[in-house]
């Protein structure tokens, strides 16, 4: 975040920003800092992630943290988290009419499972089908799930929210959550995300 000549960032924002990068993360996930939007709130931070199994990238996502000491319309407090997840899925899964409610429940249940307190949650679930034509006619048809969501965390320690978002990404990639008694491993070195994957 670039503050320029502004006064030092509030302590609550600094604590929240530090909690966006946990010391431990699931072995399938790679996290990295990414540029945060500067015009949505006075203070912001963001992380990007990719879920891998062997050499296959199964899902990508981003989590943006916005902070406005005065709050904003539609927020419930000074913080707002904005999440994006995109994952490849089999056509028969994306055609299931229950996919939207189920995908949304992945988020809310993950937040509840990690004890992440939140308010004013909302979002969309989109199914995308890509089909090639012309000199791309031989390309396979691909189907994707996109979930965009935002909610207001009720604490400035966002670690539980980050853990829930990581679980959401893994569920979208077809990887079940870790059992409660299994610890995550230290995170692997991050690799650069494709910025075009994060359309606002």
Short mmCIF file of C-alpha atoms in Angstrom, two decimals:
data_model
loop_
_atom_site.label_atom_id
_atom_site.label_comp_id
_atom_site.label_asym_id
_atom_site.label_seq_id
_atom_site.Cartn_x
_atom_site.Cartn_y
_atom_site.Cartn_z
CA UNK A 1 0.00 0.00 0.00
CA UNK A 2 1.23 3.47 -0.87
CA UNK A 3 0.20 6.09 1.64
CA UNK A 4 2.39 8.93 0.37
CA UNK A 5 2.37 11.90 2.73
CA UNK A 6 -0.61 10.62 4.69
CA UNK A 7 -0.22 9.98 8.43
CA UNK A 8 0.73 6.47 9.58
CA UNK A 9 -1.91 3.82 8.95
CA UNK A 10 -4.21 3.09 11.91
CA UNK A 11 -3.10 0.29 14.22
CA UNK A 12 -6.23 -1.76 13.44
CA UNK A 13 -5.36 -1.71 9.74
CA UNK A 14 -1.74 -2.68 10.41
CA UNK A 15 -2.87 -5.65 12.52
CA UNK A 16 -5.32 -6.74 9.84
CA UNK A 17 -2.72 -6.42 7.10
CA UNK A 18 -0.23 -8.55 9.01
CA UNK A 19 -2.85 -11.28 9.53
CA UNK A 20 -3.46 -11.60 5.76
CA UNK A 21 -0.25 -13.65 5.43
CA UNK A 22 -0.40 -16.62 7.82
CA UNK A 23 2.83 -18.40 8.75
CA UNK A 24 1.28 -21.76 7.83
CA UNK A 25 -0.95 -22.70 4.94
CA UNK A 26 -2.19 -25.91 3.35
CA UNK A 27 0.47 -27.65 1.24
CA UNK A 28 -1.70 -27.40 -1.89
CA UNK A 29 -1.88 -23.59 -1.68
CA UNK A 30 0.63 -20.94 -2.70
CA UNK A 31 0.06 -17.42 -1.38
CA UNK A 32 1.61 -14.15 -2.52
CA UNK A 33 1.09 -10.46 -2.00
CA UNK A 34 -0.62 -8.75 -4.93
CA UNK A 35 -1.38 -5.08 -5.60
CA UNK A 36 -4.49 -3.89 -3.80
CA UNK A 37 -7.00 -1.47 -5.33
CA UNK A 38 -6.32 2.06 -4.13
CA UNK A 39 -9.63 3.79 -4.82
CA UNK A 40 -12.11 1.62 -2.95
CA UNK A 41 -11.05 2.61 0.56
CA UNK A 42 -8.44 4.77 2.28
CA UNK A 43 -6.40 1.66 3.18
CA UNK A 44 -6.22 -1.74 1.49
CA UNK A 45 -4.18 -4.90 1.14
CA UNK A 46 -4.49 -8.08 -0.90
CA UNK A 47 -3.19 -11.60 -1.31
CA UNK A 48 -3.45 -13.93 -4.27
CA UNK A 49 -3.46 -17.72 -4.18
CA UNK A 50 -3.31 -20.77 -6.39
CA UNK A 51 -4.27 -24.35 -5.53
CA UNK A 52 -2.06 -27.06 -7.03
CA UNK A 53 -2.14 -30.82 -7.15
CA UNK A 54 1.12 -32.15 -8.54
CA UNK A 55 1.77 -29.91 -11.56
CA UNK A 56 -1.87 -28.99 -12.17
CA UNK A 57 -3.29 -25.62 -11.18
CA UNK A 58 -6.82 -26.34 -10.01
CA UNK A 59 -8.01 -22.97 -8.72
CA UNK A 60 -6.88 -19.38 -8.36
CA UNK A 61 -8.17 -16.56 -6.21
CA UNK A 62 -7.59 -13.30 -4.46
CA UNK A 63 -8.63 -11.81 -1.14
CA UNK A 64 -8.77 -8.02 -0.78
CA UNK A 65 -8.99 -6.29 2.58
CA UNK A 66 -10.48 -2.78 2.62
CA UNK A 67 -10.36 -0.48 5.63
CA UNK A 68 -12.18 2.82 6.08
CA UNK A 69 -12.24 4.17 9.65
CA UNK A 70 -15.56 5.84 8.88
CA UNK A 71 -17.08 2.75 7.26
CA UNK A 72 -18.96 2.80 3.96
CA UNK A 73 -22.49 2.21 2.79
CA UNK A 74 -23.33 -1.49 2.95
CA UNK A 75 -20.50 -2.27 5.33
CA UNK A 76 -21.02 -3.27 8.93
CA UNK A 77 -17.96 -1.69 10.51
CA UNK A 78 -14.66 -0.30 9.18
CA UNK A 79 -13.49 -3.47 7.36
CA UNK A 80 -14.64 -5.22 4.21
CA UNK A 81 -13.21 -8.38 2.65
CA UNK A 82 -13.67 -9.05 -1.07
CA UNK A 83 -12.96 -12.57 -2.30
CA UNK A 84 -12.66 -14.08 -5.76
CA UNK A 85 -12.22 -17.77 -6.63
CA UNK A 86 -12.07 -19.41 -10.05
CA UNK A 87 -11.80 -23.17 -10.57
CA UNK A 88 -12.09 -25.59 -13.47
CA UNK A 89 -14.97 -28.04 -13.10
CA UNK A 90 -16.45 -30.94 -14.99
CA UNK A 91 -19.40 -29.99 -17.26
CA UNK A 92 -21.81 -32.24 -15.37
CA UNK A 93 -20.99 -30.39 -12.15
CA UNK A 94 -21.41 -26.90 -13.59
CA UNK A 95 -24.76 -27.92 -15.10
CA UNK A 96 -26.14 -28.93 -11.70
CA UNK A 97 -28.76 -26.34 -10.66
CA UNK A 98 -27.68 -26.74 -7.02
CA UNK A 99 -24.10 -25.66 -7.72
CA UNK A 100 -24.76 -22.02 -6.82
CA UNK A 101 -26.25 -22.67 -3.36
CA UNK A 102 -23.67 -25.36 -2.66
CA UNK A 103 -20.73 -23.14 -3.66
CA UNK A 104 -22.06 -20.31 -1.50
CA UNK A 105 -22.41 -22.71 1.43
CA UNK A 106 -18.72 -23.61 1.04
CA UNK A 107 -17.90 -20.03 2.00
CA UNK A 108 -20.36 -19.57 4.86
CA UNK A 109 -19.63 -22.99 6.36
CA UNK A 110 -15.88 -22.40 6.13
CA UNK A 111 -16.24 -19.06 7.92
CA UNK A 112 -18.34 -20.68 10.62
CA UNK A 113 -15.95 -23.64 10.96
CA UNK A 114 -13.02 -21.30 11.60
CA UNK A 115 -14.96 -19.12 14.01
CA UNK A 116 -14.64 -16.10 11.72
CA UNK A 117 -17.21 -13.53 12.85
CA UNK A 118 -18.73 -11.55 10.00
CA UNK A 119 -21.75 -9.56 8.84
CA UNK A 120 -23.39 -8.29 5.64
CA UNK A 121 -22.17 -11.13 3.41
CA UNK A 122 -23.16 -11.17 -0.25
CA UNK A 123 -21.90 -12.51 -3.54
CA UNK A 124 -22.45 -14.28 -6.84
CA UNK A 125 -21.69 -17.69 -8.29
CA UNK A 126 -21.10 -17.84 -12.05
CA UNK A 127 -20.69 -20.84 -14.34
CA UNK A 128 -18.62 -20.10 -17.46
CA UNK A 129 -18.34 -22.29 -20.58
CA UNK A 130 -15.52 -21.60 -23.05
CA UNK A 131 -15.85 -23.09 -26.55
CA UNK A 132 -13.34 -22.59 -29.37
CA UNK A 133 -14.14 -21.59 -32.97
CA UNK A 134 -12.15 -21.02 -36.17
CA UNK A 135 -8.53 -22.02 -35.69
CA UNK A 136 -9.40 -22.83 -32.06
CA UNK A 137 -12.22 -25.21 -33.00
CA UNK A 138 -10.16 -28.19 -31.85
CA UNK A 139 -9.63 -26.75 -28.39
CA UNK A 140 -11.50 -28.67 -25.70
CA UNK A 141 -14.59 -27.10 -24.19
CA UNK A 142 -13.81 -25.90 -20.67
CA UNK A 143 -16.19 -25.12 -17.82
CA UNK A 144 -15.37 -22.98 -14.82
CA UNK A 145 -16.88 -21.85 -11.56
CA UNK A 146 -16.38 -18.26 -10.44
CA UNK A 147 -17.37 -17.11 -6.97
CA UNK A 148 -17.23 -13.46 -5.97
CA UNK A 149 -18.13 -12.52 -2.42
CA UNK A 150 -17.70 -9.80 0.14
CA UNK A 151 -18.36 -9.62 3.85
CA UNK A 152 -17.49 -7.45 6.85
CA UNK A 153 -15.18 -9.09 9.39
CA UNK A 154 -15.99 -8.15 12.97
CA UNK A 155 -12.39 -8.29 14.18
CA UNK A 156 -9.06 -6.95 12.96
CA UNK A 157 -7.33 -10.34 13.20
CA UNK A 158 -8.27 -11.76 9.81
CA UNK A 159 -6.44 -15.08 10.12
CA UNK A 160 -9.67 -17.09 10.52
CA UNK A 161 -11.12 -15.38 7.46
CA UNK A 162 -8.01 -16.16 5.42
CA UNK A 163 -8.17 -19.80 6.53
CA UNK A 164 -11.84 -19.97 5.50
CA UNK A 165 -11.02 -18.47 2.09
CA UNK A 166 -8.26 -21.06 1.62
CA UNK A 167 -10.74 -23.82 2.47
CA UNK A 168 -13.19 -22.34 -0.04
CA UNK A 169 -10.52 -22.44 -2.76
CA UNK A 170 -9.68 -26.05 -1.97
CA UNK A 171 -13.34 -27.08 -2.00
CA UNK A 172 -13.78 -25.41 -5.39
CA UNK A 173 -10.74 -27.37 -6.57
CA UNK A 174 -12.24 -30.63 -5.32
CA UNK A 175 -9.94 -30.97 -2.30
CA UNK A 176 -11.70 -31.50 1.06
CA UNK A 177 -10.80 -29.41 4.13
CA UNK A 178 -8.08 -30.66 6.46
CA UNK A 179 -9.38 -32.54 9.52
CA UNK A 180 -9.24 -30.42 12.72
CA UNK A 181 -6.35 -32.48 14.14
CA UNK A 182 -4.13 -32.15 11.03
CA UNK A 183 -1.79 -29.16 10.91
CA UNK A 184 -1.02 -27.22 7.74
CA UNK A 185 2.56 -27.09 6.50
CA UNK A 186 4.71 -23.96 6.15
CA UNK A 187 3.78 -22.23 2.91
CA UNK A 188 5.74 -22.89 -0.26
CA UNK A 189 7.47 -20.13 -2.17
CA UNK A 190 4.90 -18.02 -3.98
CA UNK A 191 4.71 -17.75 -7.71
CA UNK A 192 3.36 -14.88 -9.72
CA UNK A 193 -0.31 -14.90 -10.63
CA UNK A 194 -1.66 -13.90 -14.01
CA UNK A 195 -3.05 -10.39 -13.40
CA UNK A 196 -5.64 -10.95 -16.09
CA UNK A 197 -7.17 -13.61 -13.86
CA UNK A 198 -8.31 -10.93 -11.45
CA UNK A 199 -10.82 -8.87 -13.33
CA UNK A 200 -12.57 -6.29 -11.17
#
